[in-house]
PDB file of C-alpha atoms and ligand atoms in Angstrom:
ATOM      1  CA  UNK N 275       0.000   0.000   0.000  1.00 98.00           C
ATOM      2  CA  UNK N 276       1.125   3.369  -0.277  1.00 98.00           C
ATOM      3  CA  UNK N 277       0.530   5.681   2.075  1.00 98.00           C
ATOM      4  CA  UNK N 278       1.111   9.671   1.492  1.00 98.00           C
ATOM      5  CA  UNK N 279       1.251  12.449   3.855  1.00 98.00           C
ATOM      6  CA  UNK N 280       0.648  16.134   2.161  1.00 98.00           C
ATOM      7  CA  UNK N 281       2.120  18.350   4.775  1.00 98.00           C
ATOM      8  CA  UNK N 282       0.699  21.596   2.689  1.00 98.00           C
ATOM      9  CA  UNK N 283       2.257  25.028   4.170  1.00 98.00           C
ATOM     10  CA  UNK N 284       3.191  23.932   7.256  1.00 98.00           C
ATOM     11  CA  UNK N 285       6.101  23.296   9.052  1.00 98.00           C
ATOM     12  CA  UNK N 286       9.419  24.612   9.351  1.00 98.00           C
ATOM     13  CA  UNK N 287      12.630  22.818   7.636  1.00 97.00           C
ATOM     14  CA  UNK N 288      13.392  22.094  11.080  1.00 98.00           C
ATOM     15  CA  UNK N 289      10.664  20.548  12.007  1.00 98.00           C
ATOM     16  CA  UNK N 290      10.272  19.010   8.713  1.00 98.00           C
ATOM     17  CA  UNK N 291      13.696  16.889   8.768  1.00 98.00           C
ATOM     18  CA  UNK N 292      12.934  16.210  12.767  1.00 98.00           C
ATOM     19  CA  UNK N 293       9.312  14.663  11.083  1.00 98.00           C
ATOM     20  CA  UNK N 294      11.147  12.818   8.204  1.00 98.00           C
ATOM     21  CA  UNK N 295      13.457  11.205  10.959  1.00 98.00           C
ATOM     22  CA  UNK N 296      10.546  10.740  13.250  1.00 98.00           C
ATOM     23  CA  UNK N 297       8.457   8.583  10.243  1.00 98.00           C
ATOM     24  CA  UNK N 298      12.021   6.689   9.009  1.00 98.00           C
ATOM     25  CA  UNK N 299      12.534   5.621  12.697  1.00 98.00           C
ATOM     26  CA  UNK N 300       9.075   3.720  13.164  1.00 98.00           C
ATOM     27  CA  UNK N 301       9.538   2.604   9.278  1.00 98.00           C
ATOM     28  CA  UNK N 302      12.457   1.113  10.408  1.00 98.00           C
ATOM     29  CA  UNK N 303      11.676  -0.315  13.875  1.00 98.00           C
ATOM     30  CA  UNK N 304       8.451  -1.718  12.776  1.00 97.00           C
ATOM     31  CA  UNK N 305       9.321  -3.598   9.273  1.00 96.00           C
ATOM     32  CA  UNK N 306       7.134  -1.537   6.816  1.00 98.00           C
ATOM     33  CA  UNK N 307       7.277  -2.704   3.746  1.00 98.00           C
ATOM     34  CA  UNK N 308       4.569  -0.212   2.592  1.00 98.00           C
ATOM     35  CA  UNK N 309       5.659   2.499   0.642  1.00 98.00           C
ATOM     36  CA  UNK N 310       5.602   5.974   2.409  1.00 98.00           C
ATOM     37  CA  UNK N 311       5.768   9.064   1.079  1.00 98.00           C
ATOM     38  CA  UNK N 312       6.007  12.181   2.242  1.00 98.00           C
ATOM     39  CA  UNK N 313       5.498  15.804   0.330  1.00 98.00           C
ATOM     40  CA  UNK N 314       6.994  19.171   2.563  1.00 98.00           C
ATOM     41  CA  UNK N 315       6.107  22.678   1.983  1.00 98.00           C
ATOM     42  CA  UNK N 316       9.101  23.550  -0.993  1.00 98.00           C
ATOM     43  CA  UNK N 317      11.256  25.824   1.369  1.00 98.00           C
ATOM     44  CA  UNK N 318      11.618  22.406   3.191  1.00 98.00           C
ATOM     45  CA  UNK N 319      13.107  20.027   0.770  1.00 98.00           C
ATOM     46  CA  UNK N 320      15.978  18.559   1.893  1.00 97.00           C
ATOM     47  CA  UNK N 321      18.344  15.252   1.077  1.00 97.00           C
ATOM     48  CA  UNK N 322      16.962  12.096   2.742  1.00 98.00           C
ATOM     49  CA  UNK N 323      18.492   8.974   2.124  1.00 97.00           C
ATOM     50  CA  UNK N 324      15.817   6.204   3.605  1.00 98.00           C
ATOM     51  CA  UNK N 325      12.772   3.991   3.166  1.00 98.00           C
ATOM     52  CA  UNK N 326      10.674   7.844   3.204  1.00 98.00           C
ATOM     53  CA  UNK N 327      10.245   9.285  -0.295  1.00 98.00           C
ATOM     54  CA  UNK N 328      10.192  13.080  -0.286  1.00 98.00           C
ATOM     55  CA  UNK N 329       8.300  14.432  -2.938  1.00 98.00           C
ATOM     56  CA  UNK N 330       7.337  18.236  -4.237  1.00 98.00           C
ATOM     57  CA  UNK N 331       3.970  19.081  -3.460  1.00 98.00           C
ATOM     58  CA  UNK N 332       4.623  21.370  -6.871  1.00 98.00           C
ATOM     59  CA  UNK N 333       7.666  22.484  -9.503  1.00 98.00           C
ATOM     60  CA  UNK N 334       7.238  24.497 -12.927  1.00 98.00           C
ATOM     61  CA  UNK N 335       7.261  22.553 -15.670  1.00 98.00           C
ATOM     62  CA  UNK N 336      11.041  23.889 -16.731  1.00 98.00           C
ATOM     63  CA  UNK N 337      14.371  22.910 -15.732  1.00 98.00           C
ATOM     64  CA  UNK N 338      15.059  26.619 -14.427  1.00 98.00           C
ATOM     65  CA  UNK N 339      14.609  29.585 -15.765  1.00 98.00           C
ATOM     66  CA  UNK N 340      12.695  33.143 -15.383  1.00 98.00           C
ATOM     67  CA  UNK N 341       9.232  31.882 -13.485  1.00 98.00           C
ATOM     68  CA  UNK N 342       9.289  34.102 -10.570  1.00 98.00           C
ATOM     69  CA  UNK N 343       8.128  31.933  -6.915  1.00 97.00           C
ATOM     70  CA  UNK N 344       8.375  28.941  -8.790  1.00 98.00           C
ATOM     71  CA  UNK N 345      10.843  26.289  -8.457  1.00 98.00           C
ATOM     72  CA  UNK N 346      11.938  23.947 -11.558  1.00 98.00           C
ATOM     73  CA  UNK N 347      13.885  20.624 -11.780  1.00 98.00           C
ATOM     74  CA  UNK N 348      17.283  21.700 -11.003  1.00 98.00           C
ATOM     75  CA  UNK N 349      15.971  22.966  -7.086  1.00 98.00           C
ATOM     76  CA  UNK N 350      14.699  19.371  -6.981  1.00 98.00           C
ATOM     77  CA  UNK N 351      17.815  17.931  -8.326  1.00 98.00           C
ATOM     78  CA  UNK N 352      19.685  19.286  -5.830  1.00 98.00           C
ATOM     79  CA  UNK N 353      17.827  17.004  -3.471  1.00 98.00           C
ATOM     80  CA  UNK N 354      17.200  14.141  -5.818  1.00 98.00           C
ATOM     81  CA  UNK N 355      13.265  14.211  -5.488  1.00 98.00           C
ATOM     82  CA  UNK N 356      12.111  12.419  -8.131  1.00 98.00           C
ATOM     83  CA  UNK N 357       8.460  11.883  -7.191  1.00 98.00           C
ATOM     84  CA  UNK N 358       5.869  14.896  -7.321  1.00 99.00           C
ATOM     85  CA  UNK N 359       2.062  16.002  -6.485  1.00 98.00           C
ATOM     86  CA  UNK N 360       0.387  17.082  -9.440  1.00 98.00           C
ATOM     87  CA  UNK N 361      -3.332  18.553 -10.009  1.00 98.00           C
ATOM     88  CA  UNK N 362      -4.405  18.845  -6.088  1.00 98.00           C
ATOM     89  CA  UNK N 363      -7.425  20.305  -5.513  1.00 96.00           C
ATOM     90  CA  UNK N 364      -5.734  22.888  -4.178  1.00 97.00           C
ATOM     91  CA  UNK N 365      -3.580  24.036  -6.708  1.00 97.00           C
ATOM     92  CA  UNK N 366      -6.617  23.584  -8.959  1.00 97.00           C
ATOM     93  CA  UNK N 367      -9.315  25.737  -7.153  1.00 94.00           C
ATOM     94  CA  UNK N 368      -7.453  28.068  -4.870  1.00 96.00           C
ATOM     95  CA  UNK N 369      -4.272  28.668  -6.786  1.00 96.00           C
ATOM     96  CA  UNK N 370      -6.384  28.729 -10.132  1.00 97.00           C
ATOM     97  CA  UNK N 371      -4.702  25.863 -12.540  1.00 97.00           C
ATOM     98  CA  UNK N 372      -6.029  24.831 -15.561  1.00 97.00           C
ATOM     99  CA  UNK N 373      -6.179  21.211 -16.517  1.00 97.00           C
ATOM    100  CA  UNK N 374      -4.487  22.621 -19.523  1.00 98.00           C
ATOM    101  CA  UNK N 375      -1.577  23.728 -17.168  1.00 98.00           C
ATOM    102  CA  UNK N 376      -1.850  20.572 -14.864  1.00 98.00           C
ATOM    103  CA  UNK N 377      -1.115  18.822 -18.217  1.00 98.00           C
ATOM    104  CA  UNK N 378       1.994  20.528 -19.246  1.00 98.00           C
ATOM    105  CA  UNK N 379       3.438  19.713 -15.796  1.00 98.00           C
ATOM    106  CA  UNK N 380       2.201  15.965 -16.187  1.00 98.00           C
ATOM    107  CA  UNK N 381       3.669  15.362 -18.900  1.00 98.00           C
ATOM    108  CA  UNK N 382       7.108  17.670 -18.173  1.00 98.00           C
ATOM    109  CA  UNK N 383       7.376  15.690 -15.325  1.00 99.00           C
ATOM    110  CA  UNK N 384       6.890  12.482 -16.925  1.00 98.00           C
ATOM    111  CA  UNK N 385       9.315  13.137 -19.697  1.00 98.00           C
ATOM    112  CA  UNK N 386      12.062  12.678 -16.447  1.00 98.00           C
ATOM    113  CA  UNK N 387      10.737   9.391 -15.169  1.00 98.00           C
ATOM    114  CA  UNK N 388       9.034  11.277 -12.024  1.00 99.00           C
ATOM    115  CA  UNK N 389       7.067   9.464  -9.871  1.00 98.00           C
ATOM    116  CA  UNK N 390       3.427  11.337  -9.864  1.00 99.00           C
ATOM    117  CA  UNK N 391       0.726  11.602  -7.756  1.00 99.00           C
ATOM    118  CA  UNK N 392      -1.865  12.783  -9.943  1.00 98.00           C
ATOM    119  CA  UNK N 393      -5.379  14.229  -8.097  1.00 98.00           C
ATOM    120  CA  UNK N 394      -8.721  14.154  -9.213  1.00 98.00           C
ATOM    121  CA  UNK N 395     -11.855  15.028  -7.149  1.00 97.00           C
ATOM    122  CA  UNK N 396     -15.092  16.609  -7.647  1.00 96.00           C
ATOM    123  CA  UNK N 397     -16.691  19.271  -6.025  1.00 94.00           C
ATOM    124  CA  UNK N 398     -19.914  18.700  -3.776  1.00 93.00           C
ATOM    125  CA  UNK N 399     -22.028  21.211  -6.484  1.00 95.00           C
ATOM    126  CA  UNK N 400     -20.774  18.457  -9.001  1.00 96.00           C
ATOM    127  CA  UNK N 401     -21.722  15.011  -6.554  1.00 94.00           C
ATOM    128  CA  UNK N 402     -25.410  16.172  -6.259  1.00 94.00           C
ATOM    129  CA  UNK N 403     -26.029  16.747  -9.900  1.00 96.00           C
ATOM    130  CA  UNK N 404     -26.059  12.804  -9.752  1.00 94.00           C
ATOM    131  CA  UNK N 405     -23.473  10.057 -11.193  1.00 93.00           C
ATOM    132  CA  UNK N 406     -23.550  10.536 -14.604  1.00 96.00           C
ATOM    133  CA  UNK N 407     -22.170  14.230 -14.158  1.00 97.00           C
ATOM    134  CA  UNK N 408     -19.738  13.309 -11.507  1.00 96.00           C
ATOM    135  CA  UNK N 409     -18.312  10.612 -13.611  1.00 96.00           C
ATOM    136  CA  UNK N 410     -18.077  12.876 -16.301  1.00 96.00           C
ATOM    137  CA  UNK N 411     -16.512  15.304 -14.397  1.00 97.00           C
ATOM    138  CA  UNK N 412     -13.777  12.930 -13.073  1.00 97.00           C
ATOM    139  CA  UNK N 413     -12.856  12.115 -16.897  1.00 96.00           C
ATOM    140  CA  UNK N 414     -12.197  15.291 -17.658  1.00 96.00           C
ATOM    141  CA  UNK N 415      -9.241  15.413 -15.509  1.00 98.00           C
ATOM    142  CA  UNK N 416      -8.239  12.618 -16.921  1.00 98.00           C
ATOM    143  CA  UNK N 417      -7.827  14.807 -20.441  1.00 97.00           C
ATOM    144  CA  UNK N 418      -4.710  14.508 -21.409  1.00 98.00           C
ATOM    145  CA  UNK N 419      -3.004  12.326 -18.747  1.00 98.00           C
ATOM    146  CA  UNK N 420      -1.578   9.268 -20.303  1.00 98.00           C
ATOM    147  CA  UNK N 421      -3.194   7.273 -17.778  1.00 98.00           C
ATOM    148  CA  UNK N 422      -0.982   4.351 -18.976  1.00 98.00           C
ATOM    149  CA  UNK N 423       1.950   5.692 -17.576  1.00 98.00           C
ATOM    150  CA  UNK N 424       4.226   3.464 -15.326  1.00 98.00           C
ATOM    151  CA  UNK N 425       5.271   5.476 -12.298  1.00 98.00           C
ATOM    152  CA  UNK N 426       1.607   6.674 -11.874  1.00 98.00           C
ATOM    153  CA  UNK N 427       0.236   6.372  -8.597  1.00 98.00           C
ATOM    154  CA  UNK N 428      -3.774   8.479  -8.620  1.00 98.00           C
ATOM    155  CA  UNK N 429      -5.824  10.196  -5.467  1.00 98.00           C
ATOM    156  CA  UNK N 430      -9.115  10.398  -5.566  1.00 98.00           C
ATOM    157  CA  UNK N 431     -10.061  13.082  -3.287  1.00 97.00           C
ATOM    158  CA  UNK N 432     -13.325  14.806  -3.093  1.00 95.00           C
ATOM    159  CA  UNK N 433     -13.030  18.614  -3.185  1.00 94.00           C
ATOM    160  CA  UNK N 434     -15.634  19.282  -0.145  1.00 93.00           C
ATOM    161  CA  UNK N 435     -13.968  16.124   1.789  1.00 94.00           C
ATOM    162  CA  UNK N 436     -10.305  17.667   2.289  1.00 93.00           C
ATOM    163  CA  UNK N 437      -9.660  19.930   5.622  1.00 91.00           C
ATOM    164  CA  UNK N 438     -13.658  19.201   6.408  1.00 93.00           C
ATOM    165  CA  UNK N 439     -13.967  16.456   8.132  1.00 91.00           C
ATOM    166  CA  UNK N 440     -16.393  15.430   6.261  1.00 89.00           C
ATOM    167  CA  UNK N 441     -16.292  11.804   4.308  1.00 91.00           C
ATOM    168  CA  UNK N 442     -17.926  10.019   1.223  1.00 93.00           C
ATOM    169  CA  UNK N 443     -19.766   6.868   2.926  1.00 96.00           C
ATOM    170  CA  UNK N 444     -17.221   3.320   2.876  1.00 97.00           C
ATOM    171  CA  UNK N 445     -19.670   2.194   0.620  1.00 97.00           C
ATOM    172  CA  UNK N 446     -19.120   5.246  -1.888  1.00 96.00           C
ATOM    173  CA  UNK N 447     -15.311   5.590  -1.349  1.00 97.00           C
ATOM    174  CA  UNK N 448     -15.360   1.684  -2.779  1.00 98.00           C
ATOM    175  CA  UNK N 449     -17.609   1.973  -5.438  1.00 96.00           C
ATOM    176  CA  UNK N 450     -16.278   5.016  -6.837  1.00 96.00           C
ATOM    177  CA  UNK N 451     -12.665   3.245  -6.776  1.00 98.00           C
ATOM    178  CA  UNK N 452     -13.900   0.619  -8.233  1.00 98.00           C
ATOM    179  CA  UNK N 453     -15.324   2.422 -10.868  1.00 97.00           C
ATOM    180  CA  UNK N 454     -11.988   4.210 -11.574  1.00 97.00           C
ATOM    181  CA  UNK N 455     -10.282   1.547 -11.793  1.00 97.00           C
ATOM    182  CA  UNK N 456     -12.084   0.321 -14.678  1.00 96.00           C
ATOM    183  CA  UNK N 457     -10.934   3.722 -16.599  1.00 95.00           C
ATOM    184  CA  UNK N 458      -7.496   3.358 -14.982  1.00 96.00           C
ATOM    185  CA  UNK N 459      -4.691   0.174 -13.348  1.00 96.00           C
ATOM    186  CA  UNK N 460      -2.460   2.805 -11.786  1.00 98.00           C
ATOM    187  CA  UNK N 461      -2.687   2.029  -7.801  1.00 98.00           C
ATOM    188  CA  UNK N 462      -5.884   4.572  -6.377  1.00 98.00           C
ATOM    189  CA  UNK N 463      -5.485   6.460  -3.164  1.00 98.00           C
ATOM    190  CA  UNK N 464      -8.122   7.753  -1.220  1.00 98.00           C
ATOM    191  CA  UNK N 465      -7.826  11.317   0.164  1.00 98.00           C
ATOM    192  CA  UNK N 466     -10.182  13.866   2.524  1.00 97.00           C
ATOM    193  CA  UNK N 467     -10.160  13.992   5.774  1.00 96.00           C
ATOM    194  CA  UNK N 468      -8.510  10.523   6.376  1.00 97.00           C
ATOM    195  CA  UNK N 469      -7.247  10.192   9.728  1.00 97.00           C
ATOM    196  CA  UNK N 470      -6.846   8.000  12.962  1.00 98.00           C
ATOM    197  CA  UNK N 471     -10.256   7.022  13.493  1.00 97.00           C
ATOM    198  CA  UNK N 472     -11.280   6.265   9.948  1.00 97.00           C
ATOM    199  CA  UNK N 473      -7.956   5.240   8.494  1.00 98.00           C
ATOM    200  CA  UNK N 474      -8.051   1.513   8.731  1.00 98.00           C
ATOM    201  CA  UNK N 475     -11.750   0.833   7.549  1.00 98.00           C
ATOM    202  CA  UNK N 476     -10.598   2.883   4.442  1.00 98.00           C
ATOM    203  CA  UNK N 477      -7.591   1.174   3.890  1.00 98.00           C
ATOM    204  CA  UNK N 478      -9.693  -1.858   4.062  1.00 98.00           C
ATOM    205  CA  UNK N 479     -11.726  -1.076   1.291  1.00 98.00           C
ATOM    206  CA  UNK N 480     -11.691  -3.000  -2.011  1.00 97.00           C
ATOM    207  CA  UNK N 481      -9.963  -0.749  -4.510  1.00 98.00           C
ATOM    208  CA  UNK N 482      -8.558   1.517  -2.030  1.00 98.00           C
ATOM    209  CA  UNK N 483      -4.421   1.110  -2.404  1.00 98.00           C
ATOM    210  CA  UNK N 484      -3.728   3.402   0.161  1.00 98.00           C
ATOM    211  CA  UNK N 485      -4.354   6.834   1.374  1.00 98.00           C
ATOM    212  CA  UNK N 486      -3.224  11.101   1.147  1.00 98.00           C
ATOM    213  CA  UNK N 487      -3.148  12.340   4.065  1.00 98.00           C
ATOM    214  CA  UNK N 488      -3.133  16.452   5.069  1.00 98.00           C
ATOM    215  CA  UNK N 489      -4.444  17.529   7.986  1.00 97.00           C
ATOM    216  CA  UNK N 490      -3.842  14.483  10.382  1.00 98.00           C
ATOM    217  CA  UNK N 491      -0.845  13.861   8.886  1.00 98.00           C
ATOM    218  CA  UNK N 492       1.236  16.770  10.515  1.00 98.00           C
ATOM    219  CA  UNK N 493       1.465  14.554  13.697  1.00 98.00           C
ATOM    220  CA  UNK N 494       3.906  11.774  13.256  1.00 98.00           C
ATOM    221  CA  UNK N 495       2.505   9.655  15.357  1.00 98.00           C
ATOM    222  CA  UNK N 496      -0.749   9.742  14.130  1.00 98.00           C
ATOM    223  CA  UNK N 497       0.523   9.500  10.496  1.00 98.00           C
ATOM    224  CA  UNK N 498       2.939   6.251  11.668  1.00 98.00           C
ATOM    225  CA  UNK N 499      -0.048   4.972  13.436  1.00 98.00           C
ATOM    226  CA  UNK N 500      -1.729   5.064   9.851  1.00 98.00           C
ATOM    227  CA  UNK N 501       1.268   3.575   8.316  1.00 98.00           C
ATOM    228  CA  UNK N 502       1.462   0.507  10.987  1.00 98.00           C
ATOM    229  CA  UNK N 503      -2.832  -0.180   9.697  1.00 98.00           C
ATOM    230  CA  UNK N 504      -1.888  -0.309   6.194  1.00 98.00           C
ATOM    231  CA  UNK N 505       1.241  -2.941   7.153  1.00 98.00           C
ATOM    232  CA  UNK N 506      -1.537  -4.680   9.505  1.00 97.00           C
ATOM    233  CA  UNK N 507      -3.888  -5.007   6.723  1.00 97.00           C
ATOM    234  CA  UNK N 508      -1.459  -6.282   4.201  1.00 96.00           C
ATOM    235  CA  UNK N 509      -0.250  -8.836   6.420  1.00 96.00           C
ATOM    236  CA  UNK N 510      -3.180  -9.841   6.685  1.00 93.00           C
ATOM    237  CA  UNK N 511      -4.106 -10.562   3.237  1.00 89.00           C
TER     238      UNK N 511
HETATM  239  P1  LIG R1359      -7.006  16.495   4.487  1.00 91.00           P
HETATM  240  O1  LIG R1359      -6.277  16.835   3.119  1.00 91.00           O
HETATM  241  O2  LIG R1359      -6.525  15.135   4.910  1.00 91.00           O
HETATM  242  O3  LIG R1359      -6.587  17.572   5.425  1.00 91.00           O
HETATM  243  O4  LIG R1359      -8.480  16.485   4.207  1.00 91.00           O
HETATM  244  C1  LIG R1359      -6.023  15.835   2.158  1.00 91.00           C
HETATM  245  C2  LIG R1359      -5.290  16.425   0.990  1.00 91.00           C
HETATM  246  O5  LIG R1359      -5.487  17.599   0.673  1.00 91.00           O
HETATM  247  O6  LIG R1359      -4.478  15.744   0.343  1.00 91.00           O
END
């Protein structure tokens, strides 16, 4: 399973590496074999060498250049992140990107072998105009995403779900995977407002290959704690 934290703009790069250690310690000391990754605010990028991937919550799609408050490839270089967050609702609704523009950095970022974690989510306007239109709408972030592409991993997270506390039903989060699944193979993440308490009956679910976590991820111990169900679950199987 894969399990993600999305640390958004928080955290100092103190408190960042202190966190990275924190999550590599239990990694280590408990056996996980699950694959955990972990995306910092930019400013705190750093070099870890460890069974944590640090990925870029964003980058340009350039190698450098003139893109003032961006950052391109060659900042990530410098700490050999290969893996990146692309099309968050976030990005998408409050920072205004296009799919057009979530495109270019797809496919910029897939040119270099990047590992991406590509969102799609509707918003709650969108879920009560029925199925059909929220099916619809989730293809159309699809457009353009070569959803065939091996170092793919996808999050389906409903827009009114993340930072609410508010969920889909199990029942929904399943059949809704389940249903992207047949459009896409890439392993499916589940994302909005995940956290302690509801964590392991989603990781449960068919169709469900792990989980993004924001919010309730800023605690290490809460976010291990989610790791350690996910190992649970797959030894299980
Ligand atoms: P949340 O955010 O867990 O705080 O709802 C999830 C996300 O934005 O990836």
């Amino acid at each position: 399973m894969i399990i993600a934290a999305n640390l958004k703009t928080n955290l100092t790069r103190e408190k960042t590496d202190k966190y990275i250690n924190e999550v590599e310690n239990f990694l280590n000391q408990h056996g996980i074999s699950q694959e955990v990754l972990v995306f910092p605010a930019l400013s705190s990028l750093n070099l870890h060498v460890g069974k944590v991937t640090v990925g870029a919550q964003n980058a340009y799609p350039a190698q450098n250049g003139a893109f003032t408050g961006e950052i391109g490839n060659e900042q990530l270089e410098e700490f050999n992140i290969k893996t990146i967050l692309i099309g968050h609702s976030e990005r998408r609704h409050v920072i205004g990107e296009t799919q057009a523009e979530v495109v270019k950095k797809f496919n910029f970022y897939k040119e270099l072998g990047f590992k991406i974690v590509y969102c799609i989510g509707e918003s709650l306007q969108i879920r009560e105009a029925g199925d059909k239109v929220m099916m619809n709408y989730l293809s159309s972030q699809f457009e353009g995403i070569d959803l065939e592409y091996e170092n793919l991993i996808l999050a389906y997270e409903p827009v009114w779900a993340i930072g609410t506390g508010l969920t889909p039903t199990l029942e929904d989060i399943e059949s809704l995977h389940l249903k992207l699944k047949e459009q896409c193979k890439a392993p499916l993440l589940y994302g909005g407002s995940v956290k302690v308490s509801n964590a392991e009956e989603v990781l449960a679910l068919n169709g469900v290959d792990g989980v993004l976590v924001g919010g309730a991820s800023l605690n290490s111990d809460d976010f291990c704690t989610m790791v350690k169900y996910a190992q649970n679950i797959e030894n299980n199987k």
